[in-house]
Coordinates of C-alpha atoms (C1' of nucleotides) in Angstrom, one line a residue:
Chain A
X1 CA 19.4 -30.0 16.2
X2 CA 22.2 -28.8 14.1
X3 CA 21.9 -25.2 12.9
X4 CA 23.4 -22.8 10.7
X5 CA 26.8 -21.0 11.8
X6 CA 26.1 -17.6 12.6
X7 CA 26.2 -15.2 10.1
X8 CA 24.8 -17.6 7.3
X9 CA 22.4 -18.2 5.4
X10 CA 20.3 -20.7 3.4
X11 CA 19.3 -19.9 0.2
X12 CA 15.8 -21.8 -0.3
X13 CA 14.6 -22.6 -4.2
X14 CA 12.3 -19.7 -4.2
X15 CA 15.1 -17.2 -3.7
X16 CA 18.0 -19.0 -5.3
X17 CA 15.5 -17.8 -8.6
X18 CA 16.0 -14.5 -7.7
X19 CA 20.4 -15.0 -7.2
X20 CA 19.9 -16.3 -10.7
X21 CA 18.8 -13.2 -11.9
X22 CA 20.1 -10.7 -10.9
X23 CA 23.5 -12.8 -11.8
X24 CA 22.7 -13.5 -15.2
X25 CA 21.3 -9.8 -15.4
X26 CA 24.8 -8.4 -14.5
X27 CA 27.1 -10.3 -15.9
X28 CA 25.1 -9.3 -18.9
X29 CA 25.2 -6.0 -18.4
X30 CA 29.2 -6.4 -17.5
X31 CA 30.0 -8.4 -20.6
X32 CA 28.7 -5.3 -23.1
X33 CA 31.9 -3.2 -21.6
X34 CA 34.2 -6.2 -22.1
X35 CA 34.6 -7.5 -18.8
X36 CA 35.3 -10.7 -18.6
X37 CA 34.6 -12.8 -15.4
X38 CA 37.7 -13.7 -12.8
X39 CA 37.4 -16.1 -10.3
X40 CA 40.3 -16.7 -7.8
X41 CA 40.2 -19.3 -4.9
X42 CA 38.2 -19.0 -1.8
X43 CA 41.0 -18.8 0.5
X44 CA 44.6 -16.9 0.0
X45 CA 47.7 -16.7 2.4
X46 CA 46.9 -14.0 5.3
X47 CA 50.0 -11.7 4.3
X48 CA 48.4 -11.2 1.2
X49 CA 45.4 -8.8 3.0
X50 CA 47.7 -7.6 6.1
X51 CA 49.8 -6.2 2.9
X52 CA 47.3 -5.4 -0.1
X53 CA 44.6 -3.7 2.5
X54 CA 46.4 -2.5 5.5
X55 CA 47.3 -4.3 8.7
X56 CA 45.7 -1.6 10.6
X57 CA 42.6 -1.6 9.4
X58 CA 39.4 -3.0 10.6
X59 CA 39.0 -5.5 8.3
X60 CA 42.1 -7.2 8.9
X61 CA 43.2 -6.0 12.1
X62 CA 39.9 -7.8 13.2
X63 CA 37.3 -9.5 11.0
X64 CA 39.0 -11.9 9.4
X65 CA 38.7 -15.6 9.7
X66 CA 41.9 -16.7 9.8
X67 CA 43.5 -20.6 10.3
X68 CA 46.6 -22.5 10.1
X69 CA 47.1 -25.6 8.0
X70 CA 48.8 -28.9 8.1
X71 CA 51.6 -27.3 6.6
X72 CA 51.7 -24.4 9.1
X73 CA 50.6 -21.7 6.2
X74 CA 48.7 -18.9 7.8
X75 CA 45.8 -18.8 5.8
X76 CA 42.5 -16.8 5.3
X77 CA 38.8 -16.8 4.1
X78 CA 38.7 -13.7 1.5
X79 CA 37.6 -10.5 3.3
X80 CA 37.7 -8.5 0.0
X81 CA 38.3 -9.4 -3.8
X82 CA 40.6 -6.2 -5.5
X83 CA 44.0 -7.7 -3.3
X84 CA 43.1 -11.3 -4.8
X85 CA 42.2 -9.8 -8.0
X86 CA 45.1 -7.8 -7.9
X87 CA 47.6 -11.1 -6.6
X88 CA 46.1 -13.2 -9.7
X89 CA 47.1 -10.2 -12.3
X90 CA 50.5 -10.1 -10.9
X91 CA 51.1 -13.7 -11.1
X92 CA 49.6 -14.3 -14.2
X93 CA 51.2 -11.7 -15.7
X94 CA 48.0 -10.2 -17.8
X95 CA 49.7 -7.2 -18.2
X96 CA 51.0 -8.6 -20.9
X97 CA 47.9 -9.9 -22.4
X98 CA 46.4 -6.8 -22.9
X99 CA 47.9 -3.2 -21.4
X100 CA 44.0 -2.8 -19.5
X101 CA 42.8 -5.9 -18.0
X102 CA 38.7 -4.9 -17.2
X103 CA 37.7 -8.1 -15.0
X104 CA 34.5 -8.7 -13.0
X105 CA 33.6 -10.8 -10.4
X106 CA 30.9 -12.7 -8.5
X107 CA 31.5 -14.4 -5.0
X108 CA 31.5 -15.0 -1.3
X109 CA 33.6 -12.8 1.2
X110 CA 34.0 -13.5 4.7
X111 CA 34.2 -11.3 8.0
X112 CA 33.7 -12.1 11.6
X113 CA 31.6 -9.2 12.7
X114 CA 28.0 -9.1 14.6
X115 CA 25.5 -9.6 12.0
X116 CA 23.1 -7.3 11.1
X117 CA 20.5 -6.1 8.5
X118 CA 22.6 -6.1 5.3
X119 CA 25.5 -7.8 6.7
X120 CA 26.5 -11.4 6.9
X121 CA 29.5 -13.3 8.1
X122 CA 29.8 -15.2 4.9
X123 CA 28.3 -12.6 2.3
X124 CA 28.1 -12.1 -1.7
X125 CA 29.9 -9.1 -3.7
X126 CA 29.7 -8.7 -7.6
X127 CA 32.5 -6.3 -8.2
X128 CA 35.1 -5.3 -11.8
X129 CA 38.0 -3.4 -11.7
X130 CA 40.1 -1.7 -14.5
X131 CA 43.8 -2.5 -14.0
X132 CA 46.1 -0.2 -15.8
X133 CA 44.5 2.9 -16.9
X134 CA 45.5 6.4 -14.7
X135 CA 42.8 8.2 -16.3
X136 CA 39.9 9.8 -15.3
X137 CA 37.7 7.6 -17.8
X138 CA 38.3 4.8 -16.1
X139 CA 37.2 6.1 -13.1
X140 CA 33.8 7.1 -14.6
X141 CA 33.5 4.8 -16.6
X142 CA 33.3 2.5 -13.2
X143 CA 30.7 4.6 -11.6
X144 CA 28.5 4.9 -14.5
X145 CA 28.9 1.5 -15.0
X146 CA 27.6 0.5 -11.7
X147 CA 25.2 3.2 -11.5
X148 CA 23.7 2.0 -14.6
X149 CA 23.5 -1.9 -13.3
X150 CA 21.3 -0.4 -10.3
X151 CA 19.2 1.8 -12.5
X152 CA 18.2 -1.0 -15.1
X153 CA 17.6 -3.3 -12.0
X154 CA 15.3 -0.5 -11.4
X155 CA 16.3 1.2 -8.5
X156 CA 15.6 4.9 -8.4
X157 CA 16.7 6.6 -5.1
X158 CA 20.0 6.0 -4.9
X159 CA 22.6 9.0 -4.1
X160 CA 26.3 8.8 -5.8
X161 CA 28.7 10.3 -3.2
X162 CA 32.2 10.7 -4.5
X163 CA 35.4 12.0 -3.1
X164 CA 39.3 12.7 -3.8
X165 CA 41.5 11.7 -1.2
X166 CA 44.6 12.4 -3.5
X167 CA 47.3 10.4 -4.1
X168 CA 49.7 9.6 -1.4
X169 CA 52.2 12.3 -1.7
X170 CA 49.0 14.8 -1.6
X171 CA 47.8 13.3 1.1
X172 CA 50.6 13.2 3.1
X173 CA 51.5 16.5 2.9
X174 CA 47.3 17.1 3.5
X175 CA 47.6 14.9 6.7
X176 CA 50.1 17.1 8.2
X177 CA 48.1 20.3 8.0
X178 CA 44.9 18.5 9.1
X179 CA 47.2 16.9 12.4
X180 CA 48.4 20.3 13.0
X181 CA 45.1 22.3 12.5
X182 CA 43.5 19.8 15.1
X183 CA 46.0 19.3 18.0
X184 CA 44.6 22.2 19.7
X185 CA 41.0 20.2 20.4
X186 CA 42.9 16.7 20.6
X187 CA 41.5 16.1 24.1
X188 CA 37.7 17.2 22.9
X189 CA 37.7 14.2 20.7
X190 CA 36.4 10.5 21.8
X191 CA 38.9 8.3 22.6
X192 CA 38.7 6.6 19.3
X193 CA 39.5 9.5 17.7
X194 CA 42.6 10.9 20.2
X195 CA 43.9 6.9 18.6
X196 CA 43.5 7.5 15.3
X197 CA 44.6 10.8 15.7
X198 CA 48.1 9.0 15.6
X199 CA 47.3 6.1 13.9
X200 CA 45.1 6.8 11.0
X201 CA 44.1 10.2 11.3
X202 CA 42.0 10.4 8.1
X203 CA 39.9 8.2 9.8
X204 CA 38.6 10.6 12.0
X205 CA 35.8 11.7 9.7
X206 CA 34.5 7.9 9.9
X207 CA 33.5 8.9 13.7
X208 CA 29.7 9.3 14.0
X209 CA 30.0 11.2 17.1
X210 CA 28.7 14.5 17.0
X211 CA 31.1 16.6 19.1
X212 CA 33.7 14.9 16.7
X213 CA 31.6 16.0 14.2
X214 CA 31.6 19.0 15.3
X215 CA 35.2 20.1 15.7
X216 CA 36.3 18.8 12.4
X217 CA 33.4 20.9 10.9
X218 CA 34.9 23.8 12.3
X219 CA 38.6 23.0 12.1
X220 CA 39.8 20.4 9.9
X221 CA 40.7 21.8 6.6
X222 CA 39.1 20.2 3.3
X223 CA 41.0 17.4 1.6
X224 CA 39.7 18.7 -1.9
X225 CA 41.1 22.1 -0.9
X226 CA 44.0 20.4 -0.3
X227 CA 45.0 18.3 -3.5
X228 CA 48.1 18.9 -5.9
X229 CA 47.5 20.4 -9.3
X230 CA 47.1 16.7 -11.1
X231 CA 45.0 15.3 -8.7
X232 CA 42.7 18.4 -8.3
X233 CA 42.8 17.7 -12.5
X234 CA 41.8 14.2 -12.1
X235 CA 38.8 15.0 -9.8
X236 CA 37.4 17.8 -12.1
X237 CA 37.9 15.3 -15.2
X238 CA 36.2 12.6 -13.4
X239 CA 32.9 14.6 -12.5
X240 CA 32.5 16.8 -15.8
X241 CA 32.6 12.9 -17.2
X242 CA 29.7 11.9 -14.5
X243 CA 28.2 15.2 -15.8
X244 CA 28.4 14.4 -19.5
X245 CA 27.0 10.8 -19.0
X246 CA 24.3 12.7 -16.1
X247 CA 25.0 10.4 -13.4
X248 CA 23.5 12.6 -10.4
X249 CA 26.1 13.0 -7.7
X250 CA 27.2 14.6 -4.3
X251 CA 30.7 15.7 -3.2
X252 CA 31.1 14.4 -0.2
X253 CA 34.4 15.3 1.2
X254 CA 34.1 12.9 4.7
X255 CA 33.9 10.0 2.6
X256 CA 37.8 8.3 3.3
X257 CA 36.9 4.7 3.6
X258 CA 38.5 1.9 5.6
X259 CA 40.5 0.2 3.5
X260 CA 44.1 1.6 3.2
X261 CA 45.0 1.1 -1.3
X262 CA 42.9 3.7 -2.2
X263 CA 44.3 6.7 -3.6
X264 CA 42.5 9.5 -5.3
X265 CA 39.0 8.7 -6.2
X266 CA 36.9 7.1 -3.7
X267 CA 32.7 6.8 -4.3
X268 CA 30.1 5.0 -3.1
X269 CA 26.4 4.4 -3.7
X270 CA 23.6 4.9 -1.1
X271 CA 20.1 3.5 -0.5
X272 CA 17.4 4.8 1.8
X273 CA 15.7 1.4 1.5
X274 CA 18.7 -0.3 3.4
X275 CA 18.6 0.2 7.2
X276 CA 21.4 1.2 9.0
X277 CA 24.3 -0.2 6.4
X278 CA 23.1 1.8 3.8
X279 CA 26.1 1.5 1.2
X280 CA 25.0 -0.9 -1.9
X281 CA 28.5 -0.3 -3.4
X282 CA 31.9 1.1 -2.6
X283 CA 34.9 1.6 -4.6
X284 CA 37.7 3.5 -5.9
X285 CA 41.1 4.1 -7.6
X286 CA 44.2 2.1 -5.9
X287 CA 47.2 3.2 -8.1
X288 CA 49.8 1.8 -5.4
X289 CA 48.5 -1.5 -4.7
X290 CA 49.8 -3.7 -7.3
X291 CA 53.0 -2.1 -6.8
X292 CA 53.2 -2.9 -2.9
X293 CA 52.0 -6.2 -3.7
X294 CA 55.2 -6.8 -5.8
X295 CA 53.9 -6.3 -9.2
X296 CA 55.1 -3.6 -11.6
X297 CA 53.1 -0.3 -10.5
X298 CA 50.5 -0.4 -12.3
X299 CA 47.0 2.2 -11.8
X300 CA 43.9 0.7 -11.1
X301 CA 40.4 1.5 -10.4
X302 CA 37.1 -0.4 -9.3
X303 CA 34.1 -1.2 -7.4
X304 CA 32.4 -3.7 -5.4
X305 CA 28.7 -4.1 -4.7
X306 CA 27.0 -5.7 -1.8
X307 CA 24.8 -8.4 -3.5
X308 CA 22.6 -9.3 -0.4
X309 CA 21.9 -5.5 -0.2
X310 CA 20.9 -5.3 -3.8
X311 CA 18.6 -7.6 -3.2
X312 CA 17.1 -6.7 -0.3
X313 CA 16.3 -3.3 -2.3
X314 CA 15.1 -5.2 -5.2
X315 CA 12.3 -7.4 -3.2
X316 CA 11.5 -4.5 -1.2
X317 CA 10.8 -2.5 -4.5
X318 CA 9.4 -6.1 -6.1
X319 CA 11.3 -5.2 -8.8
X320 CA 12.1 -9.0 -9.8
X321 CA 10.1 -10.7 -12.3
X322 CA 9.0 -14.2 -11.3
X323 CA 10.8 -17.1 -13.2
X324 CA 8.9 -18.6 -15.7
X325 CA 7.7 -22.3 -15.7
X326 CA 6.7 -24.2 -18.7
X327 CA 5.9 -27.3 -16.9
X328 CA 4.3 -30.2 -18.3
X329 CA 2.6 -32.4 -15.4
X330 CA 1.7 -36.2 -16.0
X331 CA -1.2 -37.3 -13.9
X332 CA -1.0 -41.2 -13.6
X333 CA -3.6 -43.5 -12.5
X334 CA -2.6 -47.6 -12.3
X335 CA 0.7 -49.2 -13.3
X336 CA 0.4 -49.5 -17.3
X337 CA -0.1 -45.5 -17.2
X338 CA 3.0 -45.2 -14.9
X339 CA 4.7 -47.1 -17.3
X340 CA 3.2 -45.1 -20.5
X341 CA 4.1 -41.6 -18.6
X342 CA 7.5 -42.6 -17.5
X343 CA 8.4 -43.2 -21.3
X344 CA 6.6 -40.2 -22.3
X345 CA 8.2 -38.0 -20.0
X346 CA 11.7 -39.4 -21.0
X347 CA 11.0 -38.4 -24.4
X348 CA 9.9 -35.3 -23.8
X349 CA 12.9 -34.2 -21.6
X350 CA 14.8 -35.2 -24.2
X351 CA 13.4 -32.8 -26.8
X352 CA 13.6 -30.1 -23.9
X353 CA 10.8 -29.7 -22.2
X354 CA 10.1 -29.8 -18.0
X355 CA 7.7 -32.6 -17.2
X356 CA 7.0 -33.9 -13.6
X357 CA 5.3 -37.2 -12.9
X358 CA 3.7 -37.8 -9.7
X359 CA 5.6 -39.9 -7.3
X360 CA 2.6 -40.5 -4.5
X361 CA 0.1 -42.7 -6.4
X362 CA -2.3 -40.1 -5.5
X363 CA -5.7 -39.5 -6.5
X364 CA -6.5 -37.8 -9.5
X365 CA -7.9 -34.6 -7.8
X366 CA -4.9 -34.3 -5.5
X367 CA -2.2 -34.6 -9.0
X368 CA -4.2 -32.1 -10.6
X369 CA -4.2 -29.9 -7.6
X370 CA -0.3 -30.1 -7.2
X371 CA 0.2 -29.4 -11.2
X372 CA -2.3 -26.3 -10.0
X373 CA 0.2 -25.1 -7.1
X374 CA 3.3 -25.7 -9.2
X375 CA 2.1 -23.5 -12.3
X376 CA 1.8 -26.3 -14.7
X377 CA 1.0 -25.5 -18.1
X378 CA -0.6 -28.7 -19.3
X379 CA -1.4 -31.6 -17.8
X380 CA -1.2 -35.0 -19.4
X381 CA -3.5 -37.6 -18.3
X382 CA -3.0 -40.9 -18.5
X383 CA -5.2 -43.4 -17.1
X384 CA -7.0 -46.9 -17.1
X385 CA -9.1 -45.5 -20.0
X386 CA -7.1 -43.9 -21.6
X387 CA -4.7 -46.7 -22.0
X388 CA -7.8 -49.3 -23.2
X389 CA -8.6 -46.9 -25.8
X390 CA -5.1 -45.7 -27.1
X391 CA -5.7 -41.9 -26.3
X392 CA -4.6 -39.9 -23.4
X393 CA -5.4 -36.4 -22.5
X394 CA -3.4 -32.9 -22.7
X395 CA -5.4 -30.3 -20.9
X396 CA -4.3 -26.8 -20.7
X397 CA -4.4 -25.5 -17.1
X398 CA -5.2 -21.7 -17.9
X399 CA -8.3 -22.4 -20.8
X400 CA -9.3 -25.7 -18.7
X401 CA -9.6 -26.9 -22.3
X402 CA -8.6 -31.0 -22.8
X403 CA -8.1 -32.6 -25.9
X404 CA -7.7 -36.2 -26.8
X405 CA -4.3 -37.5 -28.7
X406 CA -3.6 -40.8 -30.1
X407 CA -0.7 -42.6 -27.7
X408 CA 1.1 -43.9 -30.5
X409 CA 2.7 -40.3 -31.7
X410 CA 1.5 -38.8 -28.7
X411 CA 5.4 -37.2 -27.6
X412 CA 4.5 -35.6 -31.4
X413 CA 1.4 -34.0 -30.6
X414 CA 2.0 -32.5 -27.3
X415 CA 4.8 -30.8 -29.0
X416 CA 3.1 -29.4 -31.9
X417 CA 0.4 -28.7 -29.7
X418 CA 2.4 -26.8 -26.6
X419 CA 4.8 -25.0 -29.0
Chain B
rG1 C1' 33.4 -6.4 22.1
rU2 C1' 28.8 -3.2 23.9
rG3 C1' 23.4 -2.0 24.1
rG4 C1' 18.0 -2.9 22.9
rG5 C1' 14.1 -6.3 21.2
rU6 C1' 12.2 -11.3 20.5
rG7 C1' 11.9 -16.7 21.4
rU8 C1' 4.3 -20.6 21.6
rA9 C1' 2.1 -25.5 15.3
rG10 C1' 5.8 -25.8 8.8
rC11 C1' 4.8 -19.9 8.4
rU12 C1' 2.7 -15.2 10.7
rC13 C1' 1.1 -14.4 15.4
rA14 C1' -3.0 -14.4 19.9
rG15 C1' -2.7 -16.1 24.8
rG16 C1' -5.3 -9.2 31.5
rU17 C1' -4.5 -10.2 37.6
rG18 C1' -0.5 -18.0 37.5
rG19 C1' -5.3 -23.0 36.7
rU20 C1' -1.3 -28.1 32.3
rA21 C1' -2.6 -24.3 24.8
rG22 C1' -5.6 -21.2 20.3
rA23 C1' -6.4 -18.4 15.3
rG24 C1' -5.2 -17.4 10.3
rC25 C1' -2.3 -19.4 6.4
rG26 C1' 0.0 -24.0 4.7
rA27 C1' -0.1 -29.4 4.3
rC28 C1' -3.4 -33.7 3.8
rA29 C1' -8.4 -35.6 2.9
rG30 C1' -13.8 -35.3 1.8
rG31 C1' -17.9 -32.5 -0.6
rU32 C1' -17.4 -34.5 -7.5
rU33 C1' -16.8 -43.7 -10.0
rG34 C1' -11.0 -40.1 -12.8
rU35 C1' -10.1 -33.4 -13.2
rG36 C1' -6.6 -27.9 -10.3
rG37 C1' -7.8 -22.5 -9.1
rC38 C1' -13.2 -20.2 -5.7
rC39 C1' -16.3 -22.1 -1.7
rC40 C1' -17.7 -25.5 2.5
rU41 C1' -16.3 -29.5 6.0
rG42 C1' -12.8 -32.3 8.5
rU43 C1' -7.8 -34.1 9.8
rU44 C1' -2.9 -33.4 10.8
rG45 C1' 0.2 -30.8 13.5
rG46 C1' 3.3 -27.8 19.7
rC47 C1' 8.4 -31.4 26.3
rC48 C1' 5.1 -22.9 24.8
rG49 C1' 14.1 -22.1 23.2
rC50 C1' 16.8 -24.8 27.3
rG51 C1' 18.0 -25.4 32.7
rG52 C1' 16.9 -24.2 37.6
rG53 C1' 13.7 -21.7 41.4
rU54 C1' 8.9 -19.9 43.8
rU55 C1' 3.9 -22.3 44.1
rC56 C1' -1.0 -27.2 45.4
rA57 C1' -0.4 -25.4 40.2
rA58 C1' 4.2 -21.8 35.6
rG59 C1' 3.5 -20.4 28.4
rU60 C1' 2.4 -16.7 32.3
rC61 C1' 6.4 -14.8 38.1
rC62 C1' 12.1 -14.9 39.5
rC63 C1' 17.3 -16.3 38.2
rG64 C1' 20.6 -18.3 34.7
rU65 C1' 21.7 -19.8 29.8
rC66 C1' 21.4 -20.3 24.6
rA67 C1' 19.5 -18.7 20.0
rC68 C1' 17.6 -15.1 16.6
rU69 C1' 17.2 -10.0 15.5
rC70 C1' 18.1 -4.7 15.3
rA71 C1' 21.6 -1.0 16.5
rC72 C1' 26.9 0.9 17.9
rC73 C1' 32.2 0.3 15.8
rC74 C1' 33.4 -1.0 10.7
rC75 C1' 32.0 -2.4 6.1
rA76 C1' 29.1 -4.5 0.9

RNA sequence: GUGGGUGUAGCUCAGGUGGUAGAGCGACAGGUUGUGGCCCUGUUGGCCGCGGGUUCAAGUCCCGUCACUCACCCCA
């Protein structure tokens, strides 16, 4: 038997209802601040994440399923949508459209890592981004966008962490202090830690180890406490704006995150409903990565949500309504009905209703036990008797009540009668 | 890549100390010459993940293997 690659999934009817809405519901909710949808190709040369994310990150250095064509192009399966994104503004040139592009997207990523609650190899993110605004109201604006989405869904304990990791000449000068104020426990750290203590040293807060923990609760100096006089500016702009708008928050100052573009802001959104992968949505400001991906320097801020998550919160609050039928069920009996019902049916589609005809021949009882299960409406009868008289039957399934209707206009009736 | 848990009917799961399989739900049909939901009855349905070993005998014990799942790292 042939089976699913690891890591996938298949969406049956009953849940592909539930996909439907939640992306109607957001790019609904998107469209009222202007976004407009994106959607870039499934697959993108490799150097474009080595470059836009950071070769030495997890993501790429390790999760990524990469291949070779025919034309010996190194080429691989999106990990992440902001450096695509980011790629198709550059090469598009829609900086020139508009001096903000605010785009949003809906798609599949893909990462080779062990599956888990909450985590596929191929996976869903809805995500916008605000490309070419520095200011601190685009960064809210992002958060309390998203924080918003969640909230209508109706989702109610989730916990906003944000953070400022400062922008790259801060930080710099930030990372040198933190190395320095920390090389006297280098050998108390895990092994992981004593790498990335030359590597990626802001990464050490990722570590959930708790000696780890430990030591930089004691030693390492605060980022925040750490930022230059505009940055510190930003921060305070961009919460007294999550204030304003009350978006409940926490400062976390731990929360770096493993991709390498962002700069200054960073935030992400927390669900005690997940299990271990707890993050619904993560984002931030990237303000250098169009640059190193060639384009004219241009800031940038955004956000990407986890849609699988989302909806594992959403079922596990039953927060999504079901999808509502209007189905119109013909139960046949003997070939002159079939014929009558097929015609009718056709007719009916055609003026827009959902009709399904039986395809088994079955008994009566066993079509109007099947237009039962499916959540039929009305049921229109047509049989032997009904087709010597020139009447057929529309019975509605919740009153049990069944009239009679002429066949000649009967496509009439059952319209005036069902609408 | 590492660790834990689990693999028996379409689904959810029972099956002390080894004796060649069961329930509930579902599906199908009957109880109503042609009328759903409730109820009753019946039928259908399984090389017990796969391979090997021990044994007169293995769903059950041993070894291996695969799959799924949760967790670690990291991320959505």
């Amino acid at each position: 038997m042939y089976r699913r690659i690891k890591g996938t999934k298949d969406i049956l009817p009953d849940e592909v209802a539930q996909w439907q809405y939640i992306e109607k519901f957001i790019s609904e909710r998107l469209e009222r601040n202007n976004y407009r949808e994106i959607r870039t190709p499934i697959f993108e040369m490799t150097e474009l994440f080595a470059r836009g994310v950071g070769a030495d990150t997890d993501v790429v250095s390790k999760e990524m399923y990469t291949f070779t064509d025919k034309s010996h192009n190194s080429l691989t399966l999106r990990p992440e949508l902001t450096a695509p994104v980011a790629r198709a503004f550059i090469q598009n040139n829609l900086s020139q459209i508009s001096p903000v592009t605010k785009v949003y997207y809906i798609g599949s990523l893909f990462r080779q890592e062990r599956p888990q609650k909450g985590r596929l190899r191929q996976f869903n993110q809805f995500g916008f981004e605000i490309i070419g605004s520095e200011y601190p109201e685009a960064d809210a604006e992002v958060i309390q966008t998203m924080y918003d989405i969640y909230t209508q869904l109706g989702i109610n304990d989730l916990v906003v962490r944000v953070n400022s990791i400062g922008s790259r000449e801060s930080r710099k000068q930030y990372l040198e202090v933190l190395r320095f104020a920390l090389k006297p426990y280098i050998r108390d750290f895990c092994s992981t830690c004593q790498e990335r203590m030359d590597k990626n040293i802001l990464r050490l807060f990722d570590c959930k180890i708790e000696n780890c923990h430990k030591i930089l609760d004691e030693h390492a100096p605060s980022i925040i406490d750490h930022l230059d006089v505009e940055d510190a500016q930003h921060f305070e702009e961009v919460k007294s704006l999550l204030d304003a708008a009350y978006v409940p928050y926490e400062i976390d100052n731990k929360l770096v995150r493993g991709l390498d573009y962002y700069t200054r802001t960073t935030f992400e959104i927390t669900s005690s409903l997940l299990g271990a992968q707890d993050a619904i949505c993560g984002g931030g400001r990237y303000d250098h990565l169009v640059g190193d991906l060639g384009g004219t320097p241009t800031p940038a801020v955004g956000v990407a949500s986890g849609m699988e998550r989302l909806l594992l919160i959403l079922n596990e609050l039953q927060a999504i309504p079901p999808k509502e039928t209007n189905l119109i069920y013909m139960a046949v009996i003997g070939d002159i009905a079939r014929q009558v019902a097929f015609n009718i049916s056709t007719t009916l589609r055609s003026r827009g209703f959902t009709v399904e005809v039986d395809f088994l021949r079955r008994s009566l009882k066993a079509q109007m036990r099947d237009a039962g299960r499916k959540g039929a409406k009305w049921v229109v009868i047509i049989g032997e008797n009904e087709i010597n008289n020139n009447k057929i039957l529309l019975k509605n399934m919740s009153t049990g009540e069944q009239r009679k209707i002429l066949l000649s206009s009967a496509v009439d009736q059952i319209e005036a009668t069902i609408i």
